[in-house]
Coordinates of C-alpha atoms in Angstrom, one line a residue:
M30 CA -58.4 -33.8 -7.9
N31 CA -61.0 -35.9 -6.6
N32 CA -59.0 -39.4 -7.5
I33 CA -55.9 -37.4 -6.2
Y34 CA -57.5 -36.4 -2.9
T35 CA -59.4 -40.2 -2.6
I36 CA -55.4 -41.8 -3.1
F37 CA -54.2 -39.2 -0.3
R38 CA -56.6 -40.1 2.1
K39 CA -56.3 -44.0 1.6
E40 CA -52.6 -43.3 2.2
I41 CA -52.9 -41.2 5.2
A42 CA -55.3 -43.5 6.4
S43 CA -53.1 -46.6 6.1
Y44 CA -50.5 -44.8 8.0
F45 CA -52.7 -44.0 11.2
N46 CA -54.4 -47.0 11.2
S47 CA -51.3 -49.2 11.9
P48 CA -48.3 -48.8 14.1
I49 CA -46.1 -47.6 11.3
A50 CA -46.7 -43.9 11.7
Y51 CA -46.5 -43.8 15.7
I52 CA -43.2 -45.9 15.3
F53 CA -41.9 -43.4 12.9
I54 CA -42.6 -40.5 14.9
A55 CA -40.9 -41.8 17.9
V56 CA -37.9 -42.9 15.8
F57 CA -37.5 -39.6 14.6
L58 CA -38.0 -37.4 17.8
I59 CA -36.2 -39.4 19.9
S60 CA -33.3 -39.8 17.7
S61 CA -33.2 -36.0 16.5
V62 CA -33.5 -34.7 20.4
W63 CA -31.1 -37.1 21.5
L64 CA -28.6 -36.3 19.1
F65 CA -29.3 -32.3 19.4
F66 CA -29.2 -32.0 23.0
Q67 CA -25.8 -34.0 23.3
N68 CA -23.8 -30.9 22.5
F69 CA -26.2 -28.3 23.2
F70 CA -25.2 -27.1 26.6
L71 CA -21.1 -27.6 25.4
A72 CA -21.9 -25.0 22.9
G73 CA -23.8 -22.4 25.4
Q74 CA -26.1 -20.8 22.6
A75 CA -29.5 -20.7 22.2
S76 CA -29.3 -22.0 18.5
M77 CA -31.0 -24.9 16.7
R78 CA -28.1 -25.0 14.1
G79 CA -27.1 -28.1 15.5
Y80 CA -30.4 -29.7 15.1
F81 CA -30.7 -29.2 11.7
Y82 CA -27.6 -30.2 11.0
F83 CA -28.4 -34.1 11.9
L84 CA -32.0 -34.1 10.0
P85 CA -30.6 -34.7 6.7
W86 CA -28.9 -38.1 8.0
I87 CA -32.0 -38.9 10.1
F88 CA -34.2 -38.6 7.2
L89 CA -31.7 -40.5 5.0
F90 CA -33.1 -43.8 6.6
L91 CA -36.4 -42.9 7.6
A92 CA -37.7 -41.3 4.3
P93 CA -36.8 -44.6 2.2
A94 CA -38.5 -46.6 5.4
I95 CA -41.7 -44.6 4.4
S96 CA -41.7 -44.5 0.4
M97 CA -40.4 -48.0 -0.1
R98 CA -43.9 -49.0 0.7
S99 CA -45.7 -47.0 -1.7
F100 CA -45.3 -49.3 -4.9
A101 CA -43.4 -52.1 -4.0
E102 CA -46.1 -53.6 -1.3
E103 CA -48.8 -53.1 -3.6
K104 CA -47.2 -55.0 -6.4
R105 CA -46.4 -57.5 -4.0
N106 CA -50.0 -57.9 -2.8
G107 CA -51.2 -57.5 -6.5
T108 CA -53.3 -54.4 -5.3
L109 CA -51.7 -51.9 -7.5
E110 CA -53.1 -54.0 -10.8
L111 CA -56.2 -53.2 -9.4
L112 CA -55.8 -49.9 -8.5
L113 CA -54.9 -48.9 -12.1
T114 CA -57.8 -50.6 -13.6
L115 CA -59.9 -48.2 -11.9
P116 CA -60.8 -44.7 -13.8
I117 CA -57.8 -42.5 -12.4
K118 CA -54.8 -41.3 -14.0
D119 CA -51.2 -42.9 -13.4
W120 CA -50.2 -39.5 -12.3
E121 CA -53.2 -39.0 -9.9
V122 CA -51.9 -42.0 -8.3
V123 CA -48.4 -40.7 -8.0
L124 CA -49.4 -37.4 -6.8
G125 CA -51.7 -38.7 -4.2
K126 CA -49.1 -40.9 -2.8
F127 CA -46.5 -38.2 -2.8
L128 CA -48.7 -35.7 -1.1
S129 CA -49.5 -38.1 1.7
N130 CA -46.1 -39.0 2.3
V131 CA -44.8 -35.2 2.1
V132 CA -48.1 -34.4 4.7
F133 CA -46.9 -37.2 7.5
V134 CA -43.2 -36.2 7.2
T135 CA -44.4 -32.5 7.2
V136 CA -46.6 -33.3 10.5
T137 CA -43.8 -35.1 12.0
I138 CA -41.1 -32.5 11.3
L139 CA -43.3 -29.7 13.1
L140 CA -44.1 -32.2 16.2
S141 CA -40.6 -31.0 17.0
I142 CA -41.5 -27.2 17.1
S143 CA -41.6 -27.9 21.4
I144 CA -37.6 -27.7 20.9
P145 CA -37.3 -24.0 20.0
I146 CA -40.4 -23.1 22.2
S147 CA -38.2 -24.6 25.0
I148 CA -34.7 -22.8 23.7
S149 CA -36.3 -19.5 23.5
S150 CA -36.6 -19.4 27.4
L151 CA -32.8 -19.9 27.5
G152 CA -32.0 -16.9 25.0
E153 CA -32.6 -15.2 22.1
M154 CA -33.0 -16.9 19.2
D155 CA -32.6 -16.2 15.3
M156 CA -36.2 -17.1 14.2
G157 CA -35.1 -16.8 10.7
L158 CA -32.7 -19.5 11.1
I159 CA -35.8 -21.3 12.2
V160 CA -38.0 -20.7 10.0
G161 CA -35.0 -21.6 7.2
G162 CA -34.6 -24.5 9.0
Y163 CA -38.1 -26.0 9.1
L164 CA -38.6 -24.9 5.8
G165 CA -35.3 -26.6 4.4
A166 CA -36.0 -29.7 6.1
I167 CA -39.4 -30.1 4.5
L168 CA -38.0 -29.5 1.2
L169 CA -35.1 -31.9 1.4
A170 CA -37.4 -34.5 3.2
S171 CA -39.7 -34.0 0.1
S172 CA -36.7 -34.4 -1.9
Y173 CA -35.7 -37.8 -0.4
L174 CA -39.9 -39.1 -0.6
A175 CA -39.7 -38.4 -4.5
L176 CA -36.5 -40.3 -5.0
G177 CA -37.6 -43.3 -2.8
L178 CA -41.1 -43.3 -4.7
F179 CA -39.4 -43.7 -7.8
V180 CA -37.4 -46.3 -6.4
S181 CA -40.4 -48.1 -5.3
S182 CA -42.1 -48.0 -8.4
F183 CA -39.8 -50.4 -10.2
T184 CA -39.4 -53.3 -7.8
K185 CA -41.9 -55.4 -5.5
N186 CA -38.9 -56.0 -2.9
Q187 CA -39.3 -53.0 -0.2
I188 CA -36.1 -54.1 1.3
V189 CA -34.5 -53.6 -2.2
A190 CA -36.2 -50.4 -2.7
F191 CA -35.2 -49.4 0.9
I192 CA -31.4 -49.9 0.5
I193 CA -31.2 -48.4 -3.2
A194 CA -33.1 -45.4 -2.0
I195 CA -30.4 -44.8 0.7
A196 CA -27.6 -45.3 -1.8
G197 CA -28.7 -43.3 -4.3
L198 CA -29.7 -40.4 -1.5
F199 CA -26.2 -40.5 0.0
F200 CA -24.8 -40.1 -3.3
L201 CA -26.6 -37.0 -4.2
F202 CA -26.8 -35.4 -0.6
I203 CA -22.8 -35.8 -0.6
L204 CA -22.0 -34.7 -3.9
G205 CA -21.8 -31.1 -3.0
S206 CA -19.8 -31.8 0.2
G207 CA -16.2 -30.5 0.6
F208 CA -14.6 -33.7 0.5
V209 CA -16.0 -34.5 -2.8
L210 CA -15.1 -31.2 -4.1
N211 CA -11.8 -31.4 -3.2
V212 CA -11.1 -34.0 -5.2
V213 CA -13.0 -33.6 -8.4
P214 CA -11.7 -32.0 -11.4
A215 CA -11.9 -27.9 -11.0
F216 CA -14.4 -27.4 -14.0
L217 CA -16.6 -30.0 -12.4
V218 CA -16.6 -28.3 -9.1
P219 CA -19.4 -25.9 -9.8
I220 CA -21.9 -28.9 -11.4
F221 CA -21.1 -31.0 -8.5
S222 CA -21.6 -28.2 -6.0
F223 CA -25.2 -27.3 -7.7
L224 CA -26.3 -30.9 -7.9
G225 CA -25.5 -32.0 -4.3
L226 CA -28.9 -32.0 -2.2
G227 CA -26.9 -31.1 0.9
T228 CA -25.6 -28.0 -0.9
H229 CA -28.9 -26.4 -1.2
F230 CA -30.1 -27.2 2.2
N231 CA -27.1 -25.8 4.1
N232 CA -28.0 -22.7 2.1
I233 CA -31.7 -22.4 3.4
I234 CA -31.0 -23.0 7.1
K235 CA -28.6 -20.3 7.3
G236 CA -31.9 -18.4 7.2
V237 CA -31.6 -16.9 3.7
V238 CA -33.9 -18.2 1.2
D239 CA -32.5 -18.1 -2.6
T240 CA -34.8 -18.8 -5.4
R241 CA -31.8 -21.1 -6.7
D242 CA -32.2 -23.3 -3.8
L243 CA -36.5 -23.5 -4.1
V244 CA -36.1 -24.1 -8.1
Y245 CA -33.5 -26.8 -7.6
Y246 CA -35.8 -28.6 -4.9
F247 CA -38.9 -28.4 -7.0
S248 CA -36.8 -29.2 -10.1
F249 CA -35.6 -32.4 -8.3
I250 CA -39.3 -33.4 -7.1
F251 CA -41.0 -33.0 -10.5
L252 CA -38.0 -35.1 -12.4
F253 CA -38.4 -38.1 -9.8
L254 CA -42.3 -37.9 -10.1
W255 CA -42.2 -37.7 -13.7
L256 CA -39.9 -40.8 -13.9
T257 CA -42.3 -42.6 -11.3
V258 CA -45.1 -41.7 -14.0
R259 CA -43.2 -43.2 -16.5
S260 CA -42.3 -46.2 -14.6
I261 CA -45.8 -46.9 -13.6
E262 CA -47.0 -46.4 -17.4
S263 CA -44.4 -48.8 -18.4
R264 CA -45.9 -51.5 -16.2
N265 CA -42.6 -53.5 -16.3
W266 CA -43.4 -55.6 -13.1
K267 CA -46.1 -57.6 -15.1

């Protein structure tokens, strides 16, 4: 655990000792608030459903922007090889980096808590929807980061990692959407619906947390962290 904490603390410090963290937080808060309040007063309801609707699309760009540097930057600078010569296991490096990314994104998401506080003064809110929305946002962002970390593990180029991660996440997010399910054969509909990242997010933000949705997200995260460890173990960038 000490090794994981050391990696975690180093990564968190690297975020907040540079402008990256503050730019990311500002972009997230400004874009999410602007998109949400464009139609909020037209709807005439004290609800955050519209806010959570936009989050997956914002994370689609911001999560890869965070994860792309995790390994790609260290490979380019040659610091990853030095790190892996230390008495530390590969999975500890991966887990330390992943947890630092998740904590950073979770802090960013929770900074928007002023929105439900402000809206609550306008009318009674559905607290189940808010709690489910924030839980779903953290799980979805963590899944995005896990895939982004994996992509970052097999390239030295951060831009390549960024683009591939966006493409992969976009594909997995829309996999269970209506317009995809309408064109695939009927026997594939349940499979596509289950595999889609967006399907489970939409279930959770309704305020009903189903065990199947939690198992899906934790399995997704575990799978891509495992793939990342395997990628690091291969040392294929040498």
